[in-house]
Coordinates of C-alpha atoms in Angstrom, one line a residue:
M1 CA 0.0 0.0 0.0
A2 CA 2.8 2.4 1.0
G3 CA 4.6 1.5 -2.2
G4 CA 1.5 2.4 -4.2
R5 CA 1.3 5.7 -2.5
R6 CA 5.0 6.4 -3.2
R7 CA 4.5 5.5 -6.9
G8 CA 1.4 7.8 -7.0
R9 CA 3.4 10.7 -5.5
G10 CA 6.3 10.0 -7.9
A11 CA 3.9 10.2 -10.9
L12 CA 2.4 13.5 -9.7
G13 CA 5.9 14.9 -9.1
A14 CA 7.0 13.9 -12.6
A15 CA 3.8 15.5 -14.0
A16 CA 4.5 18.7 -12.2
V17 CA 8.2 18.7 -13.4
L18 CA 7.1 18.0 -16.9
L19 CA 4.6 20.9 -16.8
G20 CA 7.3 23.2 -15.4
F21 CA 9.7 22.3 -18.2
F22 CA 7.0 22.8 -20.8
I23 CA 6.2 26.3 -19.5
F24 CA 9.9 27.1 -19.5
S25 CA 10.4 25.9 -23.1
L26 CA 7.6 28.1 -24.3
S27 CA 8.7 31.1 -22.3
V28 CA 11.7 31.7 -24.6
G29 CA 9.6 33.4 -27.2
V30 CA 5.9 33.9 -27.8
E31 CA 5.0 35.1 -31.3
G32 CA 1.7 36.1 -32.7
S33 CA 1.2 38.2 -35.9
I34 CA 4.9 38.8 -36.0
H35 CA 6.3 35.6 -37.5
E36 CA 10.0 35.2 -36.9
Y37 CA 12.2 32.9 -38.9
E38 CA 15.4 31.6 -37.3
E39 CA 17.5 29.5 -39.6
G40 CA 14.4 28.0 -41.3
T41 CA 15.1 25.3 -43.8
F42 CA 13.4 24.6 -47.2
T43 CA 11.5 21.4 -47.9
P44 CA 11.6 19.8 -51.3
Q45 CA 8.3 19.3 -53.2
T46 CA 8.2 18.0 -56.8
N47 CA 10.8 20.2 -58.6
S48 CA 10.8 23.0 -56.0
F49 CA 11.9 23.8 -52.5
F50 CA 9.6 25.8 -50.1
F51 CA 9.4 27.3 -46.6
H52 CA 6.0 28.1 -45.1
G53 CA 6.2 31.7 -43.9
G54 CA 2.8 31.9 -42.3
S55 CA -1.0 31.8 -42.8
E56 CA -3.6 34.0 -41.3
G57 CA -7.1 35.2 -42.0
L58 CA -7.1 38.9 -43.1
Y59 CA -10.1 41.2 -43.5
A60 CA -10.6 43.7 -46.2
P61 CA -10.3 47.3 -45.0
K62 CA -13.4 49.4 -44.5
N63 CA -11.6 52.4 -45.9
A64 CA -9.1 51.5 -48.6
T65 CA -7.8 55.0 -48.9
S66 CA -6.5 55.1 -45.3
P67 CA -3.1 53.3 -44.9
S68 CA -3.6 53.1 -41.1
G69 CA -6.8 51.1 -41.4
R70 CA -5.6 48.5 -44.0
S71 CA -4.6 44.9 -43.8
F72 CA -1.0 44.2 -44.8
I73 CA 1.9 41.7 -44.7
Q74 CA 5.2 43.4 -44.2
F75 CA 8.6 41.8 -44.8
E76 CA 11.4 43.0 -42.4
S77 CA 15.0 41.9 -42.3
V78 CA 14.3 38.8 -44.3
T79 CA 17.7 37.2 -45.2
F80 CA 18.6 34.1 -47.2
R81 CA 21.9 32.4 -46.6
R82 CA 23.2 29.7 -49.0
T83 CA 26.0 27.3 -48.6
K84 CA 29.5 28.3 -49.7
E85 CA 29.4 25.4 -52.3
A86 CA 26.3 26.9 -53.8
A87 CA 27.8 30.4 -53.9
A88 CA 31.0 29.0 -55.6
Q89 CA 29.0 27.2 -58.3
H90 CA 27.5 30.5 -59.5
G91 CA 30.7 32.5 -59.5
E92 CA 31.4 36.3 -59.3
M93 CA 30.5 37.0 -62.9
E94 CA 26.8 36.2 -62.4
Q95 CA 25.4 39.3 -60.8
N96 CA 21.9 38.0 -60.3
N97 CA 21.6 34.3 -59.5
G98 CA 20.0 31.9 -57.1
L99 CA 16.4 33.3 -57.4
I100 CA 14.2 33.0 -54.3
E101 CA 10.5 34.0 -54.5
A102 CA 8.1 35.0 -51.8
I103 CA 4.6 33.8 -52.9
I104 CA 1.5 35.2 -51.3
V105 CA -1.7 33.4 -52.2
E106 CA -5.3 33.5 -51.0
I107 CA -6.2 29.9 -50.2
R108 CA -9.1 29.9 -52.7
D109 CA -6.5 30.5 -55.5
R110 CA -4.2 27.7 -54.4
E111 CA -4.7 25.9 -57.7
R112 CA -3.1 28.9 -59.5
I113 CA 0.3 27.9 -58.1
G114 CA 2.0 25.2 -60.1
G115 CA 1.3 23.7 -63.5
N116 CA -2.2 22.3 -63.0
Y117 CA -3.6 24.5 -65.7
L118 CA -0.8 23.2 -68.0
N119 CA -1.6 19.6 -67.2
S120 CA 1.7 19.2 -65.3
D121 CA 2.5 18.3 -61.7
A122 CA 5.5 20.7 -61.8
I123 CA 5.6 23.7 -59.5
C124 CA 8.7 25.3 -61.2
C125 CA 8.7 26.1 -64.9
T126 CA 10.8 23.7 -66.9
S127 CA 12.3 24.1 -70.4
E128 CA 9.4 22.2 -72.0
L129 CA 6.8 24.3 -70.3
A130 CA 8.6 27.5 -71.1
K131 CA 8.5 26.8 -74.9
D132 CA 5.1 28.2 -75.4
S133 CA 5.8 31.2 -73.1
S134 CA 3.3 30.0 -70.5
C135 CA 6.0 30.5 -67.8
K136 CA 9.6 31.5 -67.3
K137 CA 12.2 28.8 -66.7
G138 CA 13.5 28.7 -63.2
E139 CA 10.5 30.5 -61.7
V140 CA 7.4 29.3 -59.8
I141 CA 4.5 28.8 -62.2
I142 CA 1.7 31.3 -61.4
H143 CA -1.6 31.4 -63.3
R144 CA -2.8 35.0 -62.7
N145 CA -6.3 35.8 -61.6
S146 CA -8.1 37.7 -64.4
D147 CA -10.2 39.6 -61.9
N148 CA -7.2 40.5 -59.8
P149 CA -4.1 40.4 -62.1
D150 CA -1.6 41.1 -59.4
W151 CA -2.5 38.0 -57.5
P152 CA -1.2 35.5 -56.5
M153 CA 1.6 37.9 -55.4
R154 CA 5.2 37.2 -56.3
I155 CA 8.3 39.1 -54.8
R156 CA 11.7 38.1 -56.2
T157 CA 15.1 38.2 -54.4
S158 CA 18.4 37.1 -56.0
F159 CA 21.9 36.5 -54.8
S160 CA 24.7 38.7 -56.2
G161 CA 27.8 37.1 -57.6
S162 CA 29.4 34.6 -55.2
D163 CA 27.8 36.2 -52.1
D164 CA 26.4 33.6 -49.7
E165 CA 23.8 36.0 -48.3
A166 CA 20.9 37.9 -49.9
K167 CA 18.7 40.4 -48.2
M168 CA 15.1 41.0 -49.2
E169 CA 14.0 44.6 -49.5
T170 CA 11.6 45.8 -46.8
T171 CA 8.3 45.4 -48.5
T172 CA 4.7 46.0 -47.5
V173 CA 1.9 44.1 -49.3
Y174 CA -1.6 45.5 -48.8
I175 CA -4.6 43.2 -48.7
N176 CA -7.8 44.4 -50.3
H177 CA -9.9 41.2 -50.2
T178 CA -11.0 39.2 -47.1
G179 CA -9.6 35.7 -47.1
M180 CA -7.1 33.2 -45.7
Y181 CA -3.7 34.1 -47.0
Y182 CA -0.6 31.8 -47.1
L183 CA 3.0 32.9 -47.5
Y184 CA 5.6 30.6 -49.0
F185 CA 9.3 31.3 -49.8
M186 CA 10.3 29.1 -52.8
F187 CA 13.2 28.5 -55.1
C188 CA 13.6 26.2 -58.1
D189 CA 17.4 26.1 -58.4
P190 CA 18.6 22.7 -57.0
K191 CA 22.0 24.4 -56.4
L192 CA 20.4 26.4 -53.5
K193 CA 19.7 23.2 -51.6
G194 CA 20.7 23.9 -47.9
T195 CA 19.7 27.5 -48.0
V196 CA 18.2 28.9 -44.8
I197 CA 16.0 31.9 -44.0
S198 CA 16.0 34.4 -41.2
G199 CA 14.0 37.5 -40.4
K200 CA 10.3 38.2 -39.8
T201 CA 7.0 39.2 -41.4
I202 CA 4.3 41.3 -39.7
W203 CA 0.7 40.5 -40.5
R204 CA -2.0 43.1 -39.6
N205 CA -5.7 43.4 -39.8
P206 CA -7.6 46.8 -40.1
T207 CA -8.4 46.8 -36.4
G208 CA -5.1 45.5 -35.1
Y209 CA -2.6 42.6 -35.1
L210 CA -5.0 39.9 -33.9
P211 CA -5.3 37.1 -36.5
G212 CA -8.7 37.1 -38.3
K213 CA -9.9 33.9 -36.6
M214 CA -9.1 35.3 -33.2
A215 CA -10.3 38.9 -33.6
P216 CA -14.0 38.2 -32.7
L217 CA -12.8 36.6 -29.5
M218 CA -11.7 39.9 -28.1
T219 CA -15.3 41.2 -28.2
F220 CA -16.6 37.9 -27.0
Y221 CA -14.3 37.8 -23.9
G222 CA -15.3 41.4 -23.1
S223 CA -19.0 40.4 -23.3
M224 CA -18.4 37.4 -21.1
S225 CA -16.6 39.5 -18.5
L226 CA -19.7 41.7 -18.3
A227 CA -22.0 38.6 -18.1
Y228 CA -19.9 37.1 -15.2
L229 CA -20.0 40.6 -13.5
V230 CA -23.8 40.7 -13.7
L231 CA -24.1 37.1 -12.4
G232 CA -21.6 37.9 -9.6
L233 CA -23.4 41.0 -8.6
I234 CA -26.8 39.3 -8.4
W235 CA -25.2 36.4 -6.4
F236 CA -23.3 38.8 -4.1
L237 CA -26.5 40.8 -3.2
Q238 CA -28.3 37.5 -2.4
F239 CA -25.2 36.3 -0.5
V240 CA -25.0 39.4 1.7
R241 CA -28.8 39.5 2.2
F242 CA -28.9 36.0 3.6
W243 CA -25.4 35.6 4.9
K244 CA -26.6 34.0 8.2
D245 CA -28.1 31.1 6.3
I246 CA -25.3 30.4 3.8
L247 CA -24.4 26.8 3.1
P248 CA -20.8 25.6 2.6
L249 CA -21.7 24.7 -1.0
Q250 CA -22.6 28.3 -1.7
Y251 CA -19.1 29.4 -0.8
Y252 CA -17.8 27.1 -3.5
I253 CA -20.2 28.5 -6.0
T254 CA -19.0 32.0 -5.1
M255 CA -15.4 30.9 -5.8
V256 CA -16.3 29.6 -9.2
I257 CA -18.1 32.9 -10.2
A258 CA -15.0 34.8 -9.0
L259 CA -12.6 32.6 -11.0
G260 CA -14.8 32.9 -14.1
M261 CA -14.9 36.7 -13.8
C262 CA -11.1 36.9 -13.4
E263 CA -10.5 34.5 -16.3
M264 CA -12.7 36.3 -18.8
A265 CA -11.2 39.7 -17.8
L266 CA -7.6 38.4 -18.2
W267 CA -8.4 36.9 -21.6
Y268 CA -9.9 40.2 -22.7
F269 CA -6.9 42.2 -21.6
E270 CA -4.6 39.6 -23.1
Y271 CA -6.3 39.9 -26.5
V272 CA -6.3 43.8 -26.3
N273 CA -2.6 43.8 -25.7
F274 CA -2.0 41.2 -28.4
N275 CA -4.1 43.3 -30.8
S276 CA -2.1 46.5 -30.2
T277 CA 1.4 45.0 -30.1
G278 CA 1.4 41.9 -32.4
T279 CA 2.9 39.6 -29.8
R280 CA 1.3 37.8 -26.9
P281 CA 2.1 39.3 -23.5
M282 CA 3.8 36.4 -21.7
G283 CA 2.8 37.4 -18.1
I284 CA -0.9 38.1 -18.8
T285 CA -1.2 35.0 -21.1
V286 CA 0.3 32.6 -18.4
W287 CA -2.1 34.1 -15.8
A288 CA -5.1 33.8 -18.1
V289 CA -4.2 30.2 -19.0
T290 CA -3.7 29.3 -15.3
F291 CA -7.0 30.9 -14.3
S292 CA -8.7 29.1 -17.2
A293 CA -7.3 25.7 -16.0
V294 CA -8.2 26.4 -12.4
R295 CA -11.7 27.5 -13.3
K296 CA -12.3 24.5 -15.4
T297 CA -11.0 22.2 -12.7
V298 CA -13.0 23.8 -9.9
S299 CA -16.2 23.9 -12.1
R300 CA -15.9 20.2 -12.7
L301 CA -15.3 19.5 -9.0
L302 CA -18.3 21.6 -8.1
L303 CA -20.5 19.6 -10.4
L304 CA -19.1 16.4 -8.9
V305 CA -19.6 17.3 -5.2
V306 CA -23.1 18.7 -6.0
S307 CA -23.9 15.4 -7.7
M308 CA -22.6 13.5 -4.6
G309 CA -25.1 15.5 -2.5
F310 CA -22.4 17.4 -0.5
G311 CA -24.0 19.5 2.2
V312 CA -27.5 18.2 1.2
V313 CA -27.4 14.4 1.5
R314 CA -24.1 14.1 3.2
P315 CA -22.2 16.5 5.4
T316 CA -18.7 15.7 4.0
L317 CA -17.3 13.6 1.2
G318 CA -15.6 11.3 3.8
G319 CA -13.0 8.8 2.5
I320 CA -13.4 9.8 -1.2
T321 CA -12.2 13.4 -0.6
S322 CA -8.6 12.3 -1.5
K323 CA -9.8 10.7 -4.7
V324 CA -11.8 13.8 -5.8
A325 CA -8.7 16.0 -5.0
L326 CA -6.4 13.6 -7.0
L327 CA -8.7 13.7 -10.0
G328 CA -8.9 17.5 -9.8
F329 CA -5.1 17.8 -9.6
I330 CA -4.5 15.6 -12.5
Y331 CA -7.1 17.4 -14.6
F332 CA -5.5 20.8 -13.7
I333 CA -2.1 19.5 -14.9
A334 CA -3.5 18.2 -18.2
S335 CA -5.7 21.2 -18.8
E336 CA -2.8 23.6 -18.0
A337 CA -0.5 21.8 -20.4
L338 CA -3.1 21.9 -23.2
E339 CA -3.9 25.6 -22.7
L340 CA -0.2 26.5 -22.6
F341 CA 0.4 24.6 -25.8
E342 CA -2.5 26.2 -27.7
N343 CA -1.9 29.8 -26.4
L344 CA 1.9 30.1 -26.0
G345 CA 2.9 28.0 -29.0
N346 CA 3.0 29.2 -32.6
I347 CA -0.5 30.4 -33.3
N348 CA 0.1 30.0 -37.1
D349 CA 0.6 26.3 -37.5
F350 CA 1.4 23.4 -35.2
S351 CA 1.6 19.7 -35.5
R352 CA -1.8 18.0 -35.1
K353 CA -0.1 14.9 -33.7
V354 CA 1.6 16.9 -31.0
R355 CA -1.7 18.6 -30.1
L356 CA -3.4 15.2 -29.9
F357 CA -0.9 14.3 -27.2
F358 CA -2.3 17.1 -25.1
V359 CA -5.9 16.8 -26.1
L360 CA -6.3 13.0 -25.3
P361 CA -5.6 13.2 -21.5
V362 CA -8.1 16.1 -21.1
A363 CA -10.8 14.2 -23.1
V364 CA -10.3 11.0 -21.1
L365 CA -10.4 12.9 -17.8
D366 CA -13.6 14.7 -18.9
A367 CA -15.1 11.3 -19.6
C368 CA -14.2 10.2 -16.1
F369 CA -15.8 13.3 -14.6
I370 CA -19.0 12.7 -16.6
L371 CA -19.3 9.1 -15.6
W372 CA -18.6 9.8 -11.9
I373 CA -21.0 12.7 -11.9
F374 CA -23.9 10.8 -13.3
S375 CA -23.1 7.7 -11.2
S376 CA -23.2 10.0 -8.1
L377 CA -26.4 11.7 -9.2
S378 CA -28.1 8.3 -9.6
K379 CA -27.1 7.3 -6.0
T380 CA -28.1 10.7 -4.6
L381 CA -31.6 10.5 -6.3
E382 CA -32.0 7.0 -4.9
K383 CA -31.2 8.1 -1.4
L384 CA -33.6 11.0 -1.6
Q385 CA -36.4 8.8 -2.9
M386 CA -35.8 6.4 0.0
R387 CA -35.9 9.2 2.5
R388 CA -39.0 10.7 0.8
S389 CA -37.2 14.1 0.8
T390 CA -39.6 15.7 -1.7
A391 CA -38.1 19.2 -2.0
K392 CA -34.5 18.0 -2.3
L393 CA -35.5 15.3 -4.8
E394 CA -37.2 17.9 -7.0
L395 CA -34.2 20.1 -6.8
Y396 CA -31.8 17.3 -7.9
R397 CA -34.2 16.2 -10.7
K398 CA -34.0 19.7 -12.2
F399 CA -30.2 19.7 -11.8
T400 CA -30.0 16.2 -13.5
N401 CA -32.2 17.4 -16.4
C402 CA -30.0 20.5 -17.0
L403 CA -26.8 18.4 -16.8
A404 CA -28.2 15.8 -19.2
I405 CA -29.1 18.5 -21.7
S406 CA -25.6 20.0 -21.4
V407 CA -24.0 16.6 -22.0
L408 CA -26.1 16.1 -25.1
L409 CA -25.2 19.6 -26.4
S410 CA -21.5 18.8 -25.7
V411 CA -21.6 15.5 -27.6
A412 CA -23.4 17.3 -30.6
W413 CA -20.8 20.1 -30.6
I414 CA -17.9 17.7 -30.4
G415 CA -19.3 16.0 -33.5
Y416 CA -19.6 19.4 -35.2
E417 CA -16.0 20.2 -34.2
L418 CA -14.7 16.9 -35.8
Y419 CA -16.7 17.7 -39.0
F420 CA -15.4 21.3 -39.0
N421 CA -11.8 20.3 -38.7
A422 CA -12.1 17.4 -41.1
S423 CA -13.8 19.5 -43.8
D424 CA -11.6 22.5 -43.4
P425 CA -7.9 21.4 -43.3
L426 CA -6.6 24.6 -44.9
G427 CA -8.6 27.1 -42.7
E428 CA -10.9 28.4 -45.3
L429 CA -13.7 28.7 -42.7
W430 CA -11.5 30.8 -40.5
E431 CA -14.2 33.4 -40.0
R432 CA -16.3 30.9 -38.0
A433 CA -13.4 29.3 -36.1
W434 CA -13.9 31.5 -33.0
L435 CA -17.3 29.9 -32.4
I436 CA -15.5 26.6 -31.3
P437 CA -14.0 27.9 -28.1
A438 CA -16.8 30.4 -27.5
F439 CA -19.4 27.6 -27.3
W440 CA -17.6 25.9 -24.3
N441 CA -17.4 29.1 -22.4
I442 CA -21.1 29.9 -23.0
L443 CA -22.1 26.3 -21.9
A444 CA -19.9 26.6 -18.7
Y445 CA -21.5 29.9 -17.9
L446 CA -25.1 28.6 -18.4
L447 CA -24.4 25.6 -16.2
L448 CA -23.1 27.9 -13.5
A449 CA -26.1 30.1 -13.9
V450 CA -28.4 27.1 -13.4
I451 CA -26.6 26.1 -10.2
C452 CA -26.8 29.7 -9.0
V453 CA -30.6 29.6 -9.5
L454 CA -31.1 26.2 -7.9
W455 CA -28.9 26.8 -4.9
A456 CA -29.5 30.6 -4.6
P457 CA -29.0 32.0 -1.0
S458 CA -32.3 32.5 0.8
Q459 CA -33.7 32.5 4.3
N460 CA -34.7 28.9 3.8
S461 CA -31.3 27.7 2.5
T462 CA -30.6 25.8 5.7
R463 CA -33.6 23.5 5.1
Y464 CA -31.6 22.0 2.2
A465 CA -28.6 21.4 4.4
F466 CA -27.7 17.9 5.5
S467 CA -29.7 16.7 8.6
E468 CA -30.5 13.3 10.1
E469 CA -33.9 11.8 9.4
I470 CA -36.5 13.0 11.9
G471 CA -39.7 11.6 10.5
D472 CA -42.6 12.6 8.4
D473 CA -43.0 16.1 10.0
F474 CA -39.5 17.0 8.7
D475 CA -40.4 15.8 5.2
D476 CA -43.5 18.1 5.2
E477 CA -41.5 21.1 6.3
E478 CA -38.8 20.4 3.8
A479 CA -41.4 20.9 1.0
I480 CA -40.9 24.7 1.5
A481 CA -39.1 26.0 -1.6
L482 CA -35.4 26.9 -1.4
T483 CA -36.0 30.5 -2.5
G484 CA -39.3 30.8 -0.6
S485 CA -39.7 33.8 1.6
G486 CA -43.4 33.7 2.8
S487 CA -44.4 34.8 6.2
K488 CA -45.6 31.3 7.1
A489 CA -42.2 29.8 6.3
S490 CA -40.5 32.5 8.4
G491 CA -42.8 31.8 11.3
E492 CA -42.1 28.0 11.1
V493 CA -38.4 28.7 11.2
R494 CA -38.8 30.8 14.3
E495 CA -41.0 28.1 15.9
E496 CA -38.3 25.5 15.2
D497 CA -35.7 27.7 16.7
K498 CA -37.8 28.0 19.9
I499 CA -38.2 24.2 20.1
A500 CA -34.4 23.8 19.4

């Protein structure tokens, strides 16, 4: 038994160390709309080599004549460095050699890159394809859009002589059409194999640096902050009004409301800062992520202890307290790791396999919570039926119905998420992507609001507190509603106080 405890503590310690290392590894640099390239390498594809420079949703400007309110992609200090062998092969006499192209394409026009329209799989123009002047040998094949002849956009940079370094001119490309834009750096010359890229590009929307798929979340988090504030204010007024009859469970509800309020406010300020600077503020982001993980953990624990009948059917959790605490701690670690990965990693593109490594533990733990919650609810309802506790039974039935509806909505939304991600691998539906995280926050808020209504502080709150069975008279008295405030109820309470 002792050995099992030591192994459990060792596992928890290892999890904590792993989380600490993960936080440290992400703290070295958090980038947002400013995409930095540090010794990036080019990947071969067909007869070309490419480096993915970024992809973001960009909105069309409301006022195209005002430079300050326009979307753009800006290239700053972008430098290409080739190997000495590649530089020697070209020689000093070739002034312009080793062409590298920056290609900006709206995802809907992706078929315009490469030789598809020439019935060829080639990306770079070959001697055969260049014969009919459809393209220029040694360059990426681009089929221009007749409605927008400058797009897809091509920006050329060449090496000079035998130099092993070429710097791209500082360039700003303005965006006039709403869409998901991809940036690729490409070259066709096989002699440039081994070339690396450094520098950065800055992407900006008309309203700020927030990527298009994240921009609506700033308004959403601001609205949720107000919603939690209103809920907190109503709860606080009731709490102060009936503070003498407050149940222990109602203190936990107060804590969840406070955590939700702080979390939404931190996310709002984090997004405001991100929108104005282009990079995520490390301190605020870590605090927001931590509050989010704590709020999710405490919310699930609240649902669990309510389902177990804490303070209503049983005075304490007894011997299962440690199990509940352990599940909560493990969930916090898993949730914190996932939140850090999603919010402190590269917001542009990350490995889906790596993300799955963080998503799976959270999904499994959520399933454990759901099973435990409904199992506990079943036992609680059974106990209340046996005791003929009419008012408490009705209360828990309402809670069970609300919880069941929320689970059904969650399952349906997970199905929608899977469909959304499977049908949109390139992010073409980016304008709706913000709805995915927004739904879970709204559902959590509504569940909390339901609990606040069902367990609202009132002068009769103590009638729902745990008590030993005292016969049918007690059951009749218990039928008084939790939020009831009639004079008869008050009189009965005073009579009971006299008898006591």
